[in-house]
Amino acid sequence: MLIKTKSNILSGEITDRAVFESRREFIKAVTMLSAGVMLPGSAHAQTPVDSYSANLQVSDRTDVINYTNYYEFSTNKHDSTILAKALKTKPWSVEVVGEAEKPGVYDLEDILKDNPVQERIYRFRCVEAWSMVVPWLGFPLGDMLKRFKPTSKAKFVEFTTLYNPEVMVGQRSSVLDWPYVEALRMDEAMHPLTMMVTGMYGDELPNQNGAPLRLIVPWKYGFKSIKAIVKIRFRENMPETAWHKVAPREYGFYANVNPEVPHPRWSQSRERVLGGSIFTAKRNTEKFNGYGEEVAALYSGMDLTKYF
Ligand code: MTE
């Protein structure tokens, strides 16, 4: 997270007007899905991703799977591709604890039976000022959380990554206080854009990208999108999170993509898109990573320079 390289460069751009139009269709369709409406011609709930993605140039898969942030394996963007192969991701279970009526240990296989996988193409923006566009496979986080019946006391939901320093060799160093923990406010977690991800590019999630289960919150910096989740805790109070713990002035709890709030050590107003060449221009970073129309209301009345 603290290291920058020159190898991540802009590849594609999108037109504002086209994005505006397609986003409206996307949200309409997401709302239909949330209401249980099937789209024509689909046996399972199918995302409206085609209309949304039409204007986003998908990043090259090779770039996305070979340039990862996964400190449990390495602080280097390339080594996790090899090192994470050692992680056994089947069978996998998720422990659910805290403020919920249905805590327990759930097999991922069973979770998947209840949650049909959809494809969604999202732009994903790292706090280190690079971004990519990925066709993720997964399901709305909120659909899964509802099944655990959070109580009225549940104001936050916390996620924990596997702790296994024998395999996750990066956990032998103290670069973070392991295990990796991230969290969302309940309304952020229940937002239809927030996704539990199990795959990408029409296939299983590569280990280095967080297999078998990771979070994707497209309007937040990448560090919120925790990988290899083994535990979910519903909480009344705001949890401490991994990056906030190690550098509270640099990594806030909210971590909403915001070009107006620079990281203390670099600007957040521009980003390089993964792929391309070093001669390709950067793109302007959009507030909430371009998803403001959908999510800005979650933060109305909040001073986002204070709650960064
Ligand atoms: N989750 C865990 N458990 N460990 C990590 O080091 N890195 C985060 C996030 N999730 C990280 C993690 C950061 S900083 C980013 S930018 C994204 O994963 C990167 O996702 P990607 O490697 O699939 O592109």
Short mmCIF file of C-alpha atoms and ligand atoms in Angstrom, two decimals:
data_model
loop_
_atom_site.label_atom_id
_atom_site.label_comp_id
_atom_site.label_asym_id
_atom_site.label_seq_id
_atom_site.Cartn_x
_atom_site.Cartn_y
_atom_site.Cartn_z
CA MET A 1 0.00 0.00 0.00
CA LEU A 2 2.88 2.31 0.66
CA ILE A 3 4.85 1.43 -2.44
CA LYS A 4 4.35 3.01 -5.88
CA THR A 5 5.62 1.74 -9.23
CA LYS A 6 5.51 3.04 -12.79
CA SER A 7 3.87 -0.01 -14.33
CA ASN A 8 0.20 0.90 -13.86
CA ILE A 9 -1.02 3.25 -16.53
CA LEU A 10 -4.27 4.52 -18.05
CA SER A 11 -5.84 2.41 -20.76
CA GLY A 12 -9.43 3.50 -21.41
CA GLU A 13 -11.74 6.42 -20.84
CA ILE A 14 -15.49 6.81 -20.62
CA THR A 15 -17.75 9.65 -21.67
CA ASP A 16 -19.62 11.37 -18.88
CA ARG A 17 -22.93 11.49 -20.73
CA ALA A 18 -22.85 7.84 -21.71
CA VAL A 19 -21.96 6.84 -18.18
CA PHE A 20 -24.81 8.91 -16.81
CA GLU A 21 -27.32 7.24 -19.13
CA SER A 22 -26.05 3.72 -18.58
CA ARG A 23 -25.87 4.15 -14.82
CA ARG A 24 -29.54 5.04 -14.68
CA GLU A 25 -30.38 1.78 -16.46
CA PHE A 26 -28.05 -0.10 -14.17
CA ILE A 27 -29.59 1.20 -10.97
CA LYS A 28 -33.09 0.56 -12.27
CA ALA A 29 -32.15 -3.01 -12.98
CA VAL A 30 -30.34 -3.47 -9.64
CA THR A 31 -33.47 -2.25 -7.92
CA MET A 32 -35.51 -4.77 -9.89
CA LEU A 33 -33.15 -7.53 -8.85
CA SER A 34 -33.34 -6.49 -5.21
CA ALA A 35 -37.10 -6.73 -5.51
CA GLY A 36 -36.73 -10.26 -6.87
CA VAL A 37 -37.66 -9.44 -10.46
CA MET A 38 -36.09 -11.79 -13.00
CA LEU A 39 -34.74 -10.36 -16.18
CA PRO A 40 -36.04 -11.92 -19.40
CA GLY A 41 -34.29 -15.04 -20.61
CA SER A 42 -32.53 -15.86 -17.36
CA ALA A 43 -32.88 -18.95 -15.24
CA HIS A 44 -31.18 -17.17 -12.36
CA ALA A 45 -31.15 -13.56 -11.38
CA GLN A 46 -28.88 -11.96 -13.92
CA THR A 47 -27.27 -8.58 -13.55
CA PRO A 48 -27.90 -5.69 -15.90
CA VAL A 49 -24.17 -5.47 -16.22
CA ASP A 50 -24.24 -5.25 -20.01
CA SER A 51 -25.93 -1.88 -20.03
CA TYR A 52 -23.69 -0.61 -17.27
CA SER A 53 -20.46 -1.94 -18.61
CA ALA A 54 -20.93 -0.82 -22.19
CA ASN A 55 -18.87 2.29 -21.56
CA LEU A 56 -16.22 0.89 -19.26
CA GLN A 57 -13.15 -0.55 -20.88
CA VAL A 58 -12.44 -3.75 -19.00
CA SER A 59 -8.85 -4.12 -17.82
CA ASP A 60 -6.72 -6.90 -19.17
CA ARG A 61 -7.10 -9.97 -16.96
CA THR A 62 -3.38 -10.64 -17.08
CA ASP A 63 -2.71 -7.22 -15.57
CA VAL A 64 -5.35 -7.65 -12.88
CA ILE A 65 -4.16 -11.04 -11.67
CA ASN A 66 -0.47 -10.14 -11.70
CA TYR A 67 -0.60 -6.78 -9.93
CA THR A 68 -2.23 -7.32 -6.57
CA ASN A 69 -2.15 -6.00 -3.03
CA TYR A 70 -2.14 -8.90 -0.60
CA TYR A 71 0.05 -8.22 2.41
CA GLU A 72 -0.61 -11.65 3.91
CA PHE A 73 1.70 -12.91 1.18
CA SER A 74 3.86 -9.98 0.12
CA THR A 75 4.11 -6.21 0.08
CA ASN A 76 5.24 -6.60 -3.52
CA LYS A 77 2.51 -6.38 -6.19
CA HIS A 78 3.77 -9.38 -8.17
CA ASP A 79 4.89 -12.04 -5.68
CA SER A 80 1.42 -12.91 -4.37
CA THR A 81 0.57 -14.41 -7.75
CA ILE A 82 2.94 -17.28 -6.92
CA LEU A 83 2.88 -17.26 -3.12
CA ALA A 84 -0.91 -17.35 -2.79
CA LYS A 85 -1.08 -20.59 -4.78
CA ALA A 86 -0.25 -22.34 -1.50
CA LEU A 87 -3.55 -21.29 0.07
CA LYS A 88 -6.17 -24.07 0.20
CA THR A 89 -9.54 -22.46 -0.47
CA LYS A 90 -11.76 -25.58 -0.44
CA PRO A 91 -13.50 -26.41 1.81
CA TRP A 92 -14.11 -22.90 3.22
CA SER A 93 -16.44 -21.71 5.92
CA VAL A 94 -17.41 -18.36 7.36
CA GLU A 95 -18.09 -17.83 11.06
CA VAL A 96 -20.89 -15.38 11.82
CA VAL A 97 -20.90 -13.83 15.30
CA GLY A 98 -22.16 -10.81 17.23
CA GLU A 99 -25.45 -8.97 16.95
CA ALA A 100 -27.41 -11.45 14.86
CA GLU A 101 -30.18 -13.96 15.49
CA LYS A 102 -28.58 -16.62 13.32
CA PRO A 103 -24.90 -16.80 14.23
CA GLY A 104 -23.00 -19.93 13.29
CA VAL A 105 -20.45 -21.47 10.99
CA TYR A 106 -21.62 -21.48 7.39
CA ASP A 107 -20.06 -23.51 4.58
CA LEU A 108 -19.32 -21.38 1.56
CA GLU A 109 -20.98 -24.04 -0.58
CA ASP A 110 -24.24 -23.47 1.31
CA ILE A 111 -23.91 -19.69 1.11
CA LEU A 112 -23.54 -20.03 -2.66
CA LYS A 113 -26.67 -22.18 -2.90
CA ASP A 114 -28.67 -19.34 -1.37
CA ASN A 115 -27.01 -16.56 -3.34
CA PRO A 116 -27.01 -16.89 -7.14
CA VAL A 117 -23.86 -15.51 -8.67
CA GLN A 118 -24.16 -12.48 -10.94
CA GLU A 119 -21.61 -10.58 -12.99
CA ARG A 120 -20.98 -6.89 -12.40
CA ILE A 121 -18.37 -4.71 -14.00
CA TYR A 122 -17.05 -2.10 -11.58
CA ARG A 123 -14.22 0.35 -11.59
CA PHE A 124 -11.98 -0.42 -8.63
CA ARG A 125 -9.68 2.31 -7.26
CA CYS A 126 -6.74 1.69 -4.95
CA VAL A 127 -5.70 4.33 -2.43
CA GLU A 128 -2.31 4.26 -4.15
CA ALA A 129 -3.88 6.09 -7.13
CA TRP A 130 -4.27 3.29 -9.65
CA SER A 131 -7.51 1.81 -10.88
CA MET A 132 -8.86 -0.98 -13.01
CA VAL A 133 -12.19 -2.16 -14.42
CA VAL A 134 -13.06 -5.73 -13.53
CA PRO A 135 -15.97 -8.07 -14.34
CA TRP A 136 -16.60 -9.45 -10.85
CA LEU A 137 -18.75 -12.50 -10.12
CA GLY A 138 -20.63 -12.56 -6.86
CA PHE A 139 -23.80 -11.45 -5.15
CA PRO A 140 -25.04 -8.47 -3.15
CA LEU A 141 -23.54 -8.57 0.34
CA GLY A 142 -26.86 -7.38 1.79
CA ASP A 143 -28.72 -10.46 0.50
CA MET A 144 -26.33 -12.69 2.41
CA LEU A 145 -26.31 -10.59 5.58
CA LYS A 146 -30.10 -10.53 5.80
CA ARG A 147 -30.11 -14.31 6.16
CA PHE A 148 -28.10 -14.01 9.40
CA LYS A 149 -30.86 -11.75 10.78
CA PRO A 150 -28.84 -8.88 12.24
CA THR A 151 -30.48 -7.43 15.36
CA SER A 152 -31.42 -3.76 15.76
CA LYS A 153 -28.16 -3.31 17.69
CA ALA A 154 -26.08 -4.15 14.60
CA LYS A 155 -24.76 -0.80 13.39
CA PHE A 156 -21.54 -2.06 11.78
CA VAL A 157 -20.35 -5.25 10.15
CA GLU A 158 -16.75 -6.35 10.53
CA PHE A 159 -14.89 -8.81 8.29
CA THR A 160 -11.74 -10.77 9.17
CA THR A 161 -9.26 -12.48 6.85
CA LEU A 162 -7.83 -15.92 7.54
CA TYR A 163 -4.83 -15.96 9.88
CA ASN A 164 -2.41 -18.71 8.90
CA PRO A 165 1.23 -17.57 8.95
CA GLU A 166 2.46 -20.98 7.84
CA VAL A 167 0.89 -20.42 4.44
CA MET A 168 0.35 -16.66 4.48
CA VAL A 169 4.02 -15.92 4.81
CA GLY A 170 3.55 -12.16 4.95
CA GLN A 171 1.81 -12.62 8.31
CA ARG A 172 5.22 -13.50 9.76
CA SER A 173 6.14 -9.83 9.45
CA SER A 174 4.56 -7.08 11.52
CA VAL A 175 3.72 -4.76 8.64
CA LEU A 176 0.09 -4.97 9.84
CA ASP A 177 -1.43 -6.16 13.09
CA TRP A 178 -2.84 -9.48 11.85
CA PRO A 179 -5.41 -10.68 11.05
CA TYR A 180 -6.54 -8.12 8.46
CA VAL A 181 -9.85 -6.59 9.54
CA GLU A 182 -12.19 -4.30 7.64
CA ALA A 183 -15.68 -3.04 8.34
CA LEU A 184 -18.64 -1.14 6.94
CA ARG A 185 -21.51 0.74 8.46
CA MET A 186 -24.67 -1.37 8.10
CA ASP A 187 -26.25 0.92 5.50
CA GLU A 188 -23.08 0.75 3.40
CA ALA A 189 -23.06 -3.04 3.73
CA MET A 190 -26.72 -3.30 2.69
CA HIS A 191 -26.33 -0.99 -0.32
CA PRO A 192 -27.11 -2.91 -3.53
CA LEU A 193 -23.76 -1.98 -5.11
CA THR A 194 -21.78 -3.70 -2.31
CA MET A 195 -20.75 -7.12 -3.44
CA MET A 196 -19.44 -10.39 -2.02
CA VAL A 197 -17.14 -11.65 -4.73
CA THR A 198 -16.34 -15.26 -5.58
CA GLY A 199 -14.99 -14.91 -9.10
CA MET A 200 -13.80 -12.65 -11.90
CA TYR A 201 -13.60 -12.74 -15.71
CA GLY A 202 -16.19 -15.54 -15.81
CA ASP A 203 -14.06 -17.86 -13.67
CA GLU A 204 -13.15 -18.59 -10.06
CA LEU A 205 -11.37 -15.87 -8.12
CA PRO A 206 -7.59 -16.35 -8.34
CA ASN A 207 -6.06 -16.82 -4.89
CA GLN A 208 -4.05 -13.60 -5.17
CA ASN A 209 -7.26 -11.64 -5.79
CA GLY A 210 -8.86 -12.90 -2.59
CA ALA A 211 -10.28 -16.39 -3.15
CA PRO A 212 -12.56 -17.85 -2.20
CA LEU A 213 -14.57 -14.92 -0.82
CA ARG A 214 -13.83 -11.20 -0.80
CA LEU A 215 -15.63 -7.92 -0.54
CA ILE A 216 -15.92 -5.31 -3.29
CA VAL A 217 -17.16 -1.83 -2.38
CA PRO A 218 -16.79 0.10 -5.64
CA TRP A 219 -17.02 3.64 -4.23
CA LYS A 220 -14.33 3.08 -1.60
CA TYR A 221 -10.56 2.77 -1.81
CA GLY A 222 -9.43 -0.79 -2.44
CA PHE A 223 -8.22 -1.48 1.08
CA LYS A 224 -11.84 -1.76 2.28
CA SER A 225 -12.30 -4.70 -0.09
CA ILE A 226 -10.97 -7.40 2.20
CA LYS A 227 -9.86 -10.79 0.86
CA ALA A 228 -10.19 -14.42 2.05
CA ILE A 229 -12.94 -13.67 4.57
CA VAL A 230 -13.41 -16.21 7.37
CA LYS A 231 -15.39 -14.21 9.90
CA ILE A 232 -18.25 -11.73 9.93
CA ARG A 233 -19.17 -9.92 13.13
CA PHE A 234 -22.19 -7.67 13.57
CA ARG A 235 -21.31 -4.89 16.00
CA GLU A 236 -22.94 -2.05 17.82
CA ASN A 237 -19.79 0.11 17.81
CA MET A 238 -17.41 1.13 15.05
CA PRO A 239 -14.65 -1.48 14.82
CA GLU A 240 -10.93 -0.78 14.58
CA THR A 241 -9.69 -1.72 11.10
CA ALA A 242 -6.29 -2.94 9.91
CA TRP A 243 -4.99 0.07 7.99
CA HIS A 244 -6.57 2.61 10.32
CA LYS A 245 -4.81 0.91 13.22
CA VAL A 246 -1.37 1.12 11.63
CA ALA A 247 -1.73 4.67 10.22
CA PRO A 248 -4.88 6.45 11.46
CA ARG A 249 -4.02 9.77 9.83
CA GLU A 250 -3.61 8.14 6.44
CA TYR A 251 -6.39 5.56 6.25
CA GLY A 252 -9.77 6.57 7.64
CA PHE A 253 -12.65 4.26 8.46
CA TYR A 254 -14.80 5.54 5.59
CA ALA A 255 -12.17 5.51 2.82
CA ASN A 256 -14.59 6.88 0.23
CA VAL A 257 -12.79 7.71 -3.00
CA ASN A 258 -12.49 11.49 -2.81
CA PRO A 259 -10.25 13.57 -5.07
CA GLU A 260 -10.79 16.55 -2.76
CA VAL A 261 -9.11 14.87 0.21
CA PRO A 262 -5.46 14.08 -0.51
CA HIS A 263 -3.65 11.28 1.23
CA PRO A 264 -1.17 13.00 3.59
CA ARG A 265 1.68 11.87 1.32
CA TRP A 266 0.16 12.11 -2.18
CA SER A 267 -2.72 13.56 -4.19
CA GLN A 268 -5.91 11.60 -4.79
CA SER A 269 -7.11 13.73 -7.70
CA ARG A 270 -5.75 11.56 -10.55
CA GLU A 271 -5.32 7.87 -11.14
CA ARG A 272 -3.50 5.54 -13.50
CA VAL A 273 -5.56 2.76 -15.05
CA LEU A 274 -3.87 -0.62 -14.93
CA GLY A 275 -2.40 -1.57 -18.31
CA GLY A 276 -1.47 0.77 -21.13
CA SER A 277 1.93 2.36 -21.41
CA ILE A 278 3.81 4.95 -19.42
CA PHE A 279 2.86 7.50 -22.10
CA THR A 280 -0.89 7.09 -21.54
CA ALA A 281 -2.43 9.99 -19.62
CA LYS A 282 -3.89 9.58 -16.17
CA ARG A 283 -7.62 10.04 -15.68
CA ASN A 284 -9.27 12.36 -13.19
CA THR A 285 -10.49 10.52 -10.13
CA GLU A 286 -14.23 10.87 -9.62
CA LYS A 287 -15.76 11.44 -6.22
CA PHE A 288 -17.08 8.14 -4.84
CA ASN A 289 -15.20 6.59 -7.77
CA GLY A 290 -18.03 7.72 -10.06
CA TYR A 291 -20.80 6.07 -8.02
CA GLY A 292 -21.85 9.29 -6.25
CA GLU A 293 -25.38 9.34 -7.60
CA GLU A 294 -26.02 6.01 -5.99
CA VAL A 295 -24.18 6.41 -2.69
CA ALA A 296 -23.66 10.10 -1.83
CA ALA A 297 -26.91 10.11 0.19
CA LEU A 298 -25.35 7.66 2.64
CA TYR A 299 -23.08 10.49 3.78
CA SER A 300 -25.40 13.50 3.69
CA GLY A 301 -24.64 15.91 6.49
CA MET A 302 -21.22 14.37 7.14
CA ASP A 303 -18.03 16.39 6.81
CA LEU A 304 -16.09 14.09 4.49
CA THR A 305 -12.80 15.82 5.21
CA LYS A 306 -13.21 14.78 8.84
CA TYR A 307 -14.73 11.37 8.09
CA PHE A 308 -12.28 10.48 5.33
N1 MTE B 1 -7.27 -7.91 1.91
C1 MTE B 1 -6.35 -8.54 2.64
N2 MTE B 1 -6.74 -9.56 3.44
N3 MTE B 1 -5.04 -8.21 2.62
C2 MTE B 1 -4.60 -7.16 1.86
O1 MTE B 1 -3.38 -6.86 1.89
N4 MTE B 1 -5.18 -5.37 0.31
C3 MTE B 1 -6.25 -4.42 0.02
C4 MTE B 1 -7.51 -5.12 -0.50
N5 MTE B 1 -7.82 -6.27 0.31
C5 MTE B 1 -5.54 -6.46 1.08
C6 MTE B 1 -6.89 -6.90 1.10
C7 MTE B 1 -5.84 -3.39 -0.92
S1 MTE B 1 -4.79 -2.20 -0.33
C8 MTE B 1 -6.31 -3.35 -2.20
S2 MTE B 1 -5.95 -2.04 -3.24
C9 MTE B 1 -7.11 -4.44 -2.75
O2 MTE B 1 -7.28 -5.53 -1.84
C10 MTE B 1 -6.45 -4.97 -4.00
O3 MTE B 1 -7.24 -5.95 -4.63
P1 MTE B 1 -6.58 -6.75 -5.84
O4 MTE B 1 -5.25 -7.20 -5.37
O5 MTE B 1 -7.52 -7.87 -6.15
O6 MTE B 1 -6.47 -5.78 -6.96
#
